[in-house]
Amino acid sequence: MKTCFHTHSRYSDGKVSIDRIIQSAIDHGFERVALTDHGPVPFPSEWNMPYDKMFAYLEDLKQAKDKYRNKILVLKGLEADFLPGLKQITFFRDMGFDVLVGSVHYVNQFDDGTPFNIDKSSDTFIKGLREIYNNDIQKLAQDYYHLVIEMVTKDKPDIVAHLSLIEKYNHRLGGIIDTEAKHYRDLVKIALYIISLSDTVLEINARSFYRGLSDDFVPGMWTVKEAQKLGIDITINGDVHAPEDFGKYWKDAIDFVKAAGYDEIVVFGEKGNREKIKIN
Ligand SMILES: [Zn+2]
Ligand SMILES: [Zn+2]
């Protein structure tokens, strides 16, 4: 069964309507799809939907769910930002979402109070690293993984998104993070250990792979093998932003997780329900 629990429509930074995303998922043989546009944040943002759009978003998802009932299971989802002290993911859960993808995109802030979005661009990444962290990449990585741990323990998303997001621009920036260094791997191991104690499922995110940013999935092989040893459940997501994305990764992702030692993945249903299915 092909499934995807991480997609974006025009409600955030996706390229097309909810309808178009769902139709493409059907065309590519997916049986379940969650729309997970970027949820609101209490500061200006280019890609997060405003709080007052959430009602229209939920209503559109409800209608889409009914409309496509006989063709695909549509889940009402959100990619929710973890922001320390706010418990936003817990709050969104009460609003009727089926599945919540938890992400750490914002780490610390600039002197003028602007949140540092580590995902935005390599230029922003370099600027934040220099201005906030005095080029101390280990400190930035430490803050990032500590936020992931805090998110998993305090805000309890269903899925932890793109665990190694901090490495997104590593290739482009000449490997400024030594991902094989003990210090860095210890950070990853601690985050995995905490995830293994929680109910949160680890996402295997295909977006960097099919965009050619990386040969690997996110997180990469070493991390997914460690996750497997710890008994962490995984799910495969396309982080789809355009209809054609659905056709670019599934088989490679299955081969990847099998090579890491997995023989089953988690699929989600309505209201956070989940089941494990065998892959072959
Ligand atoms: Zn994200
Ligand atoms: Zn996303």
PDB file of C-alpha atoms and ligand atoms in Angstrom:
ATOM      1  CA  MET A   1       0.000   0.000   0.000  1.00  0.00           C
ATOM      2  CA  LYS A   2       1.414   3.377  -1.064  1.00  0.00           C
ATOM      3  CA  THR A   3       0.769   6.154   1.447  1.00  0.00           C
ATOM      4  CA  CYS A   4       1.943   9.694   2.065  1.00  0.00           C
ATOM      5  CA  PHE A   5       1.315  11.668   5.248  1.00  0.00           C
ATOM      6  CA  HIS A   6       3.212  14.851   4.395  1.00  0.00           C
ATOM      7  CA  THR A   7       1.983  17.061   1.523  1.00  0.00           C
ATOM      8  CA  HIS A   8       1.494  20.775   0.881  1.00  0.00           C
ATOM      9  CA  SER A   9      -1.166  22.656  -1.068  1.00  0.00           C
ATOM     10  CA  ARG A  10      -1.561  26.361  -1.762  1.00  0.00           C
ATOM     11  CA  TYR A  11      -2.744  26.770   1.835  1.00  0.00           C
ATOM     12  CA  SER A  12       0.985  26.996   2.617  1.00  0.00           C
ATOM     13  CA  ASP A  13       3.935  26.672   0.240  1.00  0.00           C
ATOM     14  CA  GLY A  14       2.582  23.975  -2.090  1.00  0.00           C
ATOM     15  CA  LYS A  15       2.141  24.692  -5.794  1.00  0.00           C
ATOM     16  CA  VAL A  16      -1.464  23.530  -6.365  1.00  0.00           C
ATOM     17  CA  SER A  17      -4.898  23.064  -4.785  1.00  0.00           C
ATOM     18  CA  ILE A  18      -5.880  20.353  -2.316  1.00  0.00           C
ATOM     19  CA  ASP A  19      -7.926  18.718  -5.096  1.00  0.00           C
ATOM     20  CA  ARG A  20      -4.966  18.565  -7.452  1.00  0.00           C
ATOM     21  CA  ILE A  21      -2.733  17.001  -4.784  1.00  0.00           C
ATOM     22  CA  ILE A  22      -5.324  14.316  -4.064  1.00  0.00           C
ATOM     23  CA  GLN A  23      -5.961  13.595  -7.754  1.00  0.00           C
ATOM     24  CA  SER A  24      -2.263  13.169  -8.343  1.00  0.00           C
ATOM     25  CA  ALA A  25      -1.951  10.833  -5.348  1.00  0.00           C
ATOM     26  CA  ILE A  26      -4.769   8.712  -6.845  1.00  0.00           C
ATOM     27  CA  ASP A  27      -3.139   8.773 -10.301  1.00  0.00           C
ATOM     28  CA  HIS A  28       0.105   7.501  -8.787  1.00  0.00           C
ATOM     29  CA  GLY A  29      -1.620   4.629  -6.981  1.00  0.00           C
ATOM     30  CA  PHE A  30      -1.569   5.985  -3.435  1.00  0.00           C
ATOM     31  CA  GLU A  31      -4.282   4.628  -1.130  1.00  0.00           C
ATOM     32  CA  ARG A  32      -3.949   7.136   1.699  1.00  0.00           C
ATOM     33  CA  VAL A  33      -2.847  10.759   1.658  1.00  0.00           C
ATOM     34  CA  ALA A  34      -2.693  13.419   4.361  1.00  0.00           C
ATOM     35  CA  LEU A  35      -2.681  17.095   3.513  1.00  0.00           C
ATOM     36  CA  THR A  36      -0.277  18.674   5.980  1.00  0.00           C
ATOM     37  CA  ASP A  37       0.104  22.338   5.159  1.00  0.00           C
ATOM     38  CA  HIS A  38       2.314  24.434   7.415  1.00  0.00           C
ATOM     39  CA  GLY A  39       0.283  25.351  10.486  1.00  0.00           C
ATOM     40  CA  PRO A  40       0.192  28.866  11.915  1.00  0.00           C
ATOM     41  CA  VAL A  41       2.962  30.502  13.939  1.00  0.00           C
ATOM     42  CA  PRO A  42       2.621  33.638  16.072  1.00  0.00           C
ATOM     43  CA  PHE A  43       5.020  35.739  13.978  1.00  0.00           C
ATOM     44  CA  PRO A  44       5.242  36.806  10.313  1.00  0.00           C
ATOM     45  CA  SER A  45       6.109  33.922   7.996  1.00  0.00           C
ATOM     46  CA  GLU A  46       6.155  33.378   4.242  1.00  0.00           C
ATOM     47  CA  TRP A  47       4.948  29.794   4.287  1.00  0.00           C
ATOM     48  CA  ASN A  48       2.816  29.239   7.412  1.00  0.00           C
ATOM     49  CA  MET A  49      -0.938  29.687   7.025  1.00  0.00           C
ATOM     50  CA  PRO A  50      -2.470  32.359   9.265  1.00  0.00           C
ATOM     51  CA  TYR A  51      -4.519  31.186  12.261  1.00  0.00           C
ATOM     52  CA  ASP A  52      -7.786  32.411  10.696  1.00  0.00           C
ATOM     53  CA  LYS A  53      -7.236  30.262   7.570  1.00  0.00           C
ATOM     54  CA  MET A  54      -7.339  27.059   9.583  1.00  0.00           C
ATOM     55  CA  PHE A  55     -11.120  26.911   9.619  1.00  0.00           C
ATOM     56  CA  ALA A  56     -11.382  27.125   5.819  1.00  0.00           C
ATOM     57  CA  TYR A  57      -8.547  24.589   5.526  1.00  0.00           C
ATOM     58  CA  LEU A  58     -10.284  22.106   7.823  1.00  0.00           C
ATOM     59  CA  GLU A  59     -13.587  22.596   5.974  1.00  0.00           C
ATOM     60  CA  ASP A  60     -11.911  22.053   2.574  1.00  0.00           C
ATOM     61  CA  LEU A  61     -10.262  18.901   3.888  1.00  0.00           C
ATOM     62  CA  LYS A  62     -13.561  17.602   5.219  1.00  0.00           C
ATOM     63  CA  GLN A  63     -15.173  18.113   1.807  1.00  0.00           C
ATOM     64  CA  ALA A  64     -12.248  16.518  -0.018  1.00  0.00           C
ATOM     65  CA  LYS A  65     -12.396  13.553   2.317  1.00  0.00           C
ATOM     66  CA  ASP A  66     -16.052  12.979   1.394  1.00  0.00           C
ATOM     67  CA  LYS A  67     -15.557  13.678  -2.302  1.00  0.00           C
ATOM     68  CA  TYR A  68     -12.779  11.108  -2.716  1.00  0.00           C
ATOM     69  CA  ARG A  69     -14.078   8.595  -0.165  1.00  0.00           C
ATOM     70  CA  ASN A  70     -14.309   5.770  -2.702  1.00  0.00           C
ATOM     71  CA  LYS A  71     -10.913   6.385  -4.265  1.00  0.00           C
ATOM     72  CA  ILE A  72      -8.469   7.269  -1.507  1.00  0.00           C
ATOM     73  CA  LEU A  73      -8.455   7.890   2.240  1.00  0.00           C
ATOM     74  CA  VAL A  74      -7.823  11.626   2.731  1.00  0.00           C
ATOM     75  CA  LEU A  75      -6.573  12.622   6.178  1.00  0.00           C
ATOM     76  CA  LYS A  76      -6.804  16.053   7.750  1.00  0.00           C
ATOM     77  CA  GLY A  77      -3.267  16.907   8.704  1.00  0.00           C
ATOM     78  CA  LEU A  78      -0.955  19.728   9.589  1.00  0.00           C
ATOM     79  CA  GLU A  79       2.798  20.217   9.619  1.00  0.00           C
ATOM     80  CA  ALA A  80       3.017  21.984  12.944  1.00  0.00           C
ATOM     81  CA  ASP A  81       6.045  23.931  14.095  1.00  0.00           C
ATOM     82  CA  PHE A  82       7.374  23.187  17.523  1.00  0.00           C
ATOM     83  CA  LEU A  83       7.904  26.463  19.344  1.00  0.00           C
ATOM     84  CA  PRO A  84       9.263  26.143  22.900  1.00  0.00           C
ATOM     85  CA  GLY A  85       6.739  26.934  25.609  1.00  0.00           C
ATOM     86  CA  LEU A  86       3.711  27.116  23.300  1.00  0.00           C
ATOM     87  CA  LYS A  87       2.517  23.492  23.028  1.00  0.00           C
ATOM     88  CA  GLN A  88       0.981  24.340  19.649  1.00  0.00           C
ATOM     89  CA  ILE A  89       0.899  20.729  18.459  1.00  0.00           C
ATOM     90  CA  THR A  90      -1.163  19.713  21.496  1.00  0.00           C
ATOM     91  CA  PHE A  91      -3.466  22.664  20.770  1.00  0.00           C
ATOM     92  CA  PHE A  92      -3.917  21.734  17.093  1.00  0.00           C
ATOM     93  CA  ARG A  93      -4.763  18.150  18.048  1.00  0.00           C
ATOM     94  CA  ASP A  94      -7.937  19.404  19.722  1.00  0.00           C
ATOM     95  CA  MET A  95      -9.052  21.093  16.502  1.00  0.00           C
ATOM     96  CA  GLY A  96      -9.909  17.856  14.732  1.00  0.00           C
ATOM     97  CA  PHE A  97      -6.816  16.875  12.767  1.00  0.00           C
ATOM     98  CA  ASP A  98      -6.220  13.212  11.963  1.00  0.00           C
ATOM     99  CA  VAL A  99      -2.443  13.398  11.856  1.00  0.00           C
ATOM    100  CA  LEU A 100       0.088  15.947  13.077  1.00  0.00           C
ATOM    101  CA  VAL A 101       3.551  16.136  11.619  1.00  0.00           C
ATOM    102  CA  GLY A 102       5.872  17.890  14.070  1.00  0.00           C
ATOM    103  CA  SER A 103       8.753  19.947  12.719  1.00  0.00           C
ATOM    104  CA  VAL A 104      11.569  22.047  14.057  1.00  0.00           C
ATOM    105  CA  HIS A 105      12.247  24.710  11.406  1.00  0.00           C
ATOM    106  CA  TYR A 106      12.807  27.610  13.802  1.00  0.00           C
ATOM    107  CA  VAL A 107      15.880  27.520  16.011  1.00  0.00           C
ATOM    108  CA  ASN A 108      16.626  30.523  18.200  1.00  0.00           C
ATOM    109  CA  GLN A 109      16.278  34.079  16.885  1.00  0.00           C
ATOM    110  CA  PHE A 110      18.219  36.992  15.458  1.00  0.00           C
ATOM    111  CA  ASP A 111      19.009  40.097  17.552  1.00  0.00           C
ATOM    112  CA  ASP A 112      15.953  41.888  16.147  1.00  0.00           C
ATOM    113  CA  GLY A 113      13.690  39.040  17.313  1.00  0.00           C
ATOM    114  CA  THR A 114      13.215  37.426  13.875  1.00  0.00           C
ATOM    115  CA  PRO A 115      13.071  33.638  14.295  1.00  0.00           C
ATOM    116  CA  PHE A 116      15.956  31.791  12.602  1.00  0.00           C
ATOM    117  CA  ASN A 117      14.461  29.451   9.992  1.00  0.00           C
ATOM    118  CA  ILE A 118      17.153  26.847   9.288  1.00  0.00           C
ATOM    119  CA  ASP A 119      15.181  25.493   6.305  1.00  0.00           C
ATOM    120  CA  LYS A 120      14.681  28.742   4.366  1.00  0.00           C
ATOM    121  CA  SER A 121      17.873  29.032   2.282  1.00  0.00           C
ATOM    122  CA  SER A 122      21.589  28.396   2.501  1.00  0.00           C
ATOM    123  CA  ASP A 123      22.110  32.187   2.816  1.00  0.00           C
ATOM    124  CA  THR A 124      19.791  32.388   5.833  1.00  0.00           C
ATOM    125  CA  PHE A 125      21.491  29.324   7.312  1.00  0.00           C
ATOM    126  CA  ILE A 126      24.918  30.962   7.017  1.00  0.00           C
ATOM    127  CA  LYS A 127      23.589  34.272   8.383  1.00  0.00           C
ATOM    128  CA  GLY A 128      22.054  32.625  11.462  1.00  0.00           C
ATOM    129  CA  LEU A 129      25.116  30.498  12.044  1.00  0.00           C
ATOM    130  CA  ARG A 130      27.323  33.600  11.955  1.00  0.00           C
ATOM    131  CA  GLU A 131      25.139  36.140  13.751  1.00  0.00           C
ATOM    132  CA  ILE A 132      23.523  33.939  16.394  1.00  0.00           C
ATOM    133  CA  TYR A 133      26.082  31.180  16.845  1.00  0.00           C
ATOM    134  CA  ASN A 134      29.357  32.922  16.059  1.00  0.00           C
ATOM    135  CA  ASN A 135      29.939  30.131  13.490  1.00  0.00           C
ATOM    136  CA  ASP A 136      29.773  27.443  16.197  1.00  0.00           C
ATOM    137  CA  ILE A 137      28.024  24.730  14.147  1.00  0.00           C
ATOM    138  CA  GLN A 138      28.147  22.240  17.021  1.00  0.00           C
ATOM    139  CA  LYS A 139      26.171  24.617  19.223  1.00  0.00           C
ATOM    140  CA  LEU A 140      23.574  25.133  16.487  1.00  0.00           C
ATOM    141  CA  ALA A 141      23.257  21.374  15.936  1.00  0.00           C
ATOM    142  CA  GLN A 142      22.925  20.882  19.690  1.00  0.00           C
ATOM    143  CA  ASP A 143      20.140  23.488  19.944  1.00  0.00           C
ATOM    144  CA  TYR A 144      18.347  21.915  16.979  1.00  0.00           C
ATOM    145  CA  TYR A 145      18.336  18.376  18.382  1.00  0.00           C
ATOM    146  CA  HIS A 146      17.420  19.623  21.853  1.00  0.00           C
ATOM    147  CA  LEU A 147      14.334  21.251  20.314  1.00  0.00           C
ATOM    148  CA  VAL A 148      13.461  17.979  18.565  1.00  0.00           C
ATOM    149  CA  ILE A 149      13.722  16.172  21.914  1.00  0.00           C
ATOM    150  CA  GLU A 150      11.589  18.821  23.622  1.00  0.00           C
ATOM    151  CA  MET A 151       8.995  18.561  20.849  1.00  0.00           C
ATOM    152  CA  VAL A 152       8.741  14.784  21.126  1.00  0.00           C
ATOM    153  CA  THR A 153       8.519  14.765  24.931  1.00  0.00           C
ATOM    154  CA  LYS A 154       6.310  17.818  25.504  1.00  0.00           C
ATOM    155  CA  ASP A 155       4.211  18.287  22.363  1.00  0.00           C
ATOM    156  CA  LYS A 156       3.897  14.678  21.135  1.00  0.00           C
ATOM    157  CA  PRO A 157       3.392  14.879  17.354  1.00  0.00           C
ATOM    158  CA  ASP A 158       2.306  11.709  15.520  1.00  0.00           C
ATOM    159  CA  ILE A 159       5.295  11.999  13.200  1.00  0.00           C
ATOM    160  CA  VAL A 160       8.665  13.687  13.621  1.00  0.00           C
ATOM    161  CA  ALA A 161       9.445  15.318  10.270  1.00  0.00           C
ATOM    162  CA  HIS A 162      12.813  15.397   8.487  1.00  0.00           C
ATOM    163  CA  LEU A 163      14.903  14.576  11.566  1.00  0.00           C
ATOM    164  CA  SER A 164      18.185  15.619   9.970  1.00  0.00           C
ATOM    165  CA  LEU A 165      16.893  18.944   8.589  1.00  0.00           C
ATOM    166  CA  ILE A 166      19.916  20.675  10.113  1.00  0.00           C
ATOM    167  CA  GLU A 167      22.000  18.898   7.414  1.00  0.00           C
ATOM    168  CA  LYS A 168      19.848  20.219   4.537  1.00  0.00           C
ATOM    169  CA  TYR A 169      22.440  22.643   3.147  1.00  0.00           C
ATOM    170  CA  ASN A 170      25.451  20.621   4.234  1.00  0.00           C
ATOM    171  CA  HIS A 171      26.284  19.437   0.746  1.00  0.00           C
ATOM    172  CA  ARG A 172      25.911  22.903  -0.768  1.00  0.00           C
ATOM    173  CA  LEU A 173      27.967  24.477   2.020  1.00  0.00           C
ATOM    174  CA  GLY A 174      30.884  22.093   1.662  1.00  0.00           C
ATOM    175  CA  GLY A 175      30.094  19.800   4.574  1.00  0.00           C
ATOM    176  CA  ILE A 176      30.196  22.305   7.429  1.00  0.00           C
ATOM    177  CA  ILE A 177      28.644  19.678   9.681  1.00  0.00           C
ATOM    178  CA  ASP A 178      30.821  16.616  10.083  1.00  0.00           C
ATOM    179  CA  THR A 179      27.948  14.142  10.227  1.00  0.00           C
ATOM    180  CA  GLU A 180      30.274  11.294  11.126  1.00  0.00           C
ATOM    181  CA  ALA A 181      31.874  13.062  14.107  1.00  0.00           C
ATOM    182  CA  LYS A 182      31.174  11.495  17.489  1.00  0.00           C
ATOM    183  CA  HIS A 183      29.782  14.724  18.928  1.00  0.00           C
ATOM    184  CA  TYR A 184      27.224  14.977  16.136  1.00  0.00           C
ATOM    185  CA  ARG A 185      26.312  11.304  16.111  1.00  0.00           C
ATOM    186  CA  ASP A 186      25.810  11.391  19.872  1.00  0.00           C
ATOM    187  CA  LEU A 187      23.251  14.174  19.400  1.00  0.00           C
ATOM    188  CA  VAL A 188      21.421  12.085  16.823  1.00  0.00           C
ATOM    189  CA  LYS A 189      21.569   9.002  19.070  1.00  0.00           C
ATOM    190  CA  ILE A 190      20.058  10.885  22.013  1.00  0.00           C
ATOM    191  CA  ALA A 191      17.239  12.207  19.816  1.00  0.00           C
ATOM    192  CA  LEU A 192      16.579   8.674  18.527  1.00  0.00           C
ATOM    193  CA  TYR A 193      16.634   7.240  22.030  1.00  0.00           C
ATOM    194  CA  ILE A 194      13.997   9.763  23.152  1.00  0.00           C
ATOM    195  CA  ILE A 195      11.899   9.022  20.046  1.00  0.00           C
ATOM    196  CA  SER A 196      12.147   5.294  20.829  1.00  0.00           C
ATOM    197  CA  LEU A 197      10.615   5.953  24.264  1.00  0.00           C
ATOM    198  CA  SER A 198       7.748   7.956  22.756  1.00  0.00           C
ATOM    199  CA  ASP A 199       4.744   7.198  20.556  1.00  0.00           C
ATOM    200  CA  THR A 200       6.101   9.388  17.783  1.00  0.00           C
ATOM    201  CA  VAL A 201       6.814   7.771  14.422  1.00  0.00           C
ATOM    202  CA  LEU A 202       9.991   8.670  12.535  1.00  0.00           C
ATOM    203  CA  GLU A 203       9.487  10.039   9.032  1.00  0.00           C
ATOM    204  CA  ILE A 204      11.629   8.880   6.135  1.00  0.00           C
ATOM    205  CA  ASN A 205      11.414  12.083   4.082  1.00  0.00           C
ATOM    206  CA  ALA A 206      12.055  11.701   0.355  1.00  0.00           C
ATOM    207  CA  ARG A 207      12.101  15.358  -0.690  1.00  0.00           C
ATOM    208  CA  SER A 208      15.864  16.028  -0.706  1.00  0.00           C
ATOM    209  CA  PHE A 209      16.359  12.721  -2.523  1.00  0.00           C
ATOM    210  CA  TYR A 210      14.033  13.435  -5.453  1.00  0.00           C
ATOM    211  CA  ARG A 211      15.131  17.054  -5.684  1.00  0.00           C
ATOM    212  CA  GLY A 212      18.724  15.906  -6.091  1.00  0.00           C
ATOM    213  CA  LEU A 213      19.899  17.731  -2.943  1.00  0.00           C
ATOM    214  CA  SER A 214      21.149  14.483  -1.461  1.00  0.00           C
ATOM    215  CA  ASP A 215      21.791  10.888  -2.519  1.00  0.00           C
ATOM    216  CA  ASP A 216      20.197   9.850   0.723  1.00  0.00           C
ATOM    217  CA  PHE A 217      16.812  10.112   2.336  1.00  0.00           C
ATOM    218  CA  VAL A 218      16.241  12.256   5.421  1.00  0.00           C
ATOM    219  CA  PRO A 219      17.415  11.011   7.810  1.00  0.00           C
ATOM    220  CA  GLY A 220      20.230   9.084   6.148  1.00  0.00           C
ATOM    221  CA  MET A 221      21.201   5.436   6.233  1.00  0.00           C
ATOM    222  CA  TRP A 222      23.334   5.494   9.387  1.00  0.00           C
ATOM    223  CA  THR A 223      20.534   7.152  11.364  1.00  0.00           C
ATOM    224  CA  VAL A 224      17.784   4.889  10.016  1.00  0.00           C
ATOM    225  CA  LYS A 225      19.851   1.801  10.892  1.00  0.00           C
ATOM    226  CA  GLU A 226      20.271   3.147  14.445  1.00  0.00           C
ATOM    227  CA  ALA A 227      16.507   3.798  14.569  1.00  0.00           C
ATOM    228  CA  GLN A 228      15.844   0.235  13.494  1.00  0.00           C
ATOM    229  CA  LYS A 229      18.097  -1.129  16.271  1.00  0.00           C
ATOM    230  CA  LEU A 230      16.089   0.912  18.788  1.00  0.00           C
ATOM    231  CA  GLY A 231      12.779  -0.444  17.485  1.00  0.00           C
ATOM    232  CA  ILE A 232      11.552   2.947  16.260  1.00  0.00           C
ATOM    233  CA  ASP A 233       8.535   2.842  13.937  1.00  0.00           C
ATOM    234  CA  ILE A 234       8.887   4.615  10.603  1.00  0.00           C
ATOM    235  CA  THR A 235       6.644   5.949   7.873  1.00  0.00           C
ATOM    236  CA  ILE A 236       7.565   7.022   4.319  1.00  0.00           C
ATOM    237  CA  ASN A 237       6.652  10.557   3.240  1.00  0.00           C
ATOM    238  CA  GLY A 238       7.166  12.516   0.042  1.00  0.00           C
ATOM    239  CA  ASP A 239       6.837  16.005   1.592  1.00  0.00           C
ATOM    240  CA  VAL A 240       5.039  16.649  -1.684  1.00  0.00           C
ATOM    241  CA  HIS A 241       4.763  20.266  -2.886  1.00  0.00           C
ATOM    242  CA  ALA A 242       3.818  19.612  -6.542  1.00  0.00           C
ATOM    243  CA  PRO A 243       1.634  16.895  -8.152  1.00  0.00           C
ATOM    244  CA  GLU A 244       4.488  15.237 -10.038  1.00  0.00           C
ATOM    245  CA  ASP A 245       6.424  14.633  -6.784  1.00  0.00           C
ATOM    246  CA  PHE A 246       4.298  11.541  -6.033  1.00  0.00           C
ATOM    247  CA  GLY A 247       5.923   9.656  -8.889  1.00  0.00           C
ATOM    248  CA  LYS A 248       9.523  10.279  -7.883  1.00  0.00           C
ATOM    249  CA  TYR A 249      10.466   8.273  -4.837  1.00  0.00           C
ATOM    250  CA  TRP A 250       8.328   5.353  -3.609  1.00  0.00           C
ATOM    251  CA  LYS A 251      10.306   2.396  -4.889  1.00  0.00           C
ATOM    252  CA  ASP A 252      13.648   3.940  -3.906  1.00  0.00           C
ATOM    253  CA  ALA A 253      12.298   4.702  -0.447  1.00  0.00           C
ATOM    254  CA  ILE A 254      11.144   1.111   0.034  1.00  0.00           C
ATOM    255  CA  ASP A 255      14.569  -0.167  -1.056  1.00  0.00           C
ATOM    256  CA  PHE A 256      16.200   2.306   1.319  1.00  0.00           C
ATOM    257  CA  VAL A 257      14.249   1.290   4.430  1.00  0.00           C
ATOM    258  CA  LYS A 258      14.684  -2.401   3.601  1.00  0.00           C
ATOM    259  CA  ALA A 259      18.439  -1.870   3.328  1.00  0.00           C
ATOM    260  CA  ALA A 260      18.296  -0.272   6.787  1.00  0.00           C
ATOM    261  CA  GLY A 261      16.690  -3.459   8.151  1.00  0.00           C
ATOM    262  CA  TYR A 262      13.002  -2.572   8.202  1.00  0.00           C
ATOM    263  CA  ASP A 263      10.320  -4.956   6.966  1.00  0.00           C
ATOM    264  CA  GLU A 264       7.289  -2.946   8.021  1.00  0.00           C
ATOM    265  CA  ILE A 265       6.141   0.655   8.072  1.00  0.00           C
ATOM    266  CA  VAL A 266       3.415   2.539   9.912  1.00  0.00           C
ATOM    267  CA  VAL A 267       0.400   3.874   8.065  1.00  0.00           C
ATOM    268  CA  PHE A 268      -2.025   6.333   9.615  1.00  0.00           C
ATOM    269  CA  GLY A 269      -5.802   6.426   9.570  1.00  0.00           C
ATOM    270  CA  GLU A 270      -8.461   8.782  10.879  1.00  0.00           C
ATOM    271  CA  LYS A 271      -7.981  10.411  14.285  1.00  0.00           C
ATOM    272  CA  GLY A 272      -4.358   9.364  14.669  1.00  0.00           C
ATOM    273  CA  ASN A 273      -5.098   5.660  14.319  1.00  0.00           C
ATOM    274  CA  ARG A 274      -2.169   3.708  13.001  1.00  0.00           C
ATOM    275  CA  GLU A 275      -1.256   0.231  11.890  1.00  0.00           C
ATOM    276  CA  LYS A 276       1.899  -1.495  10.764  1.00  0.00           C
ATOM    277  CA  ILE A 277       2.035  -3.022   7.324  1.00  0.00           C
ATOM    278  CA  LYS A 278       4.631  -5.337   5.817  1.00  0.00           C
ATOM    279  CA  ILE A 279       6.647  -4.028   2.917  1.00  0.00           C
ATOM    280  CA  ASN A 280       7.792  -6.125   0.023  1.00  0.00           C
TER     281      ASN A 280
HETATM  282 ZN    ZN B   1       9.161  20.887   7.000  1.00  0.00          ZN
HETATM  283 ZN    ZN B   2       6.713  19.846   4.659  1.00  0.00          ZN
END
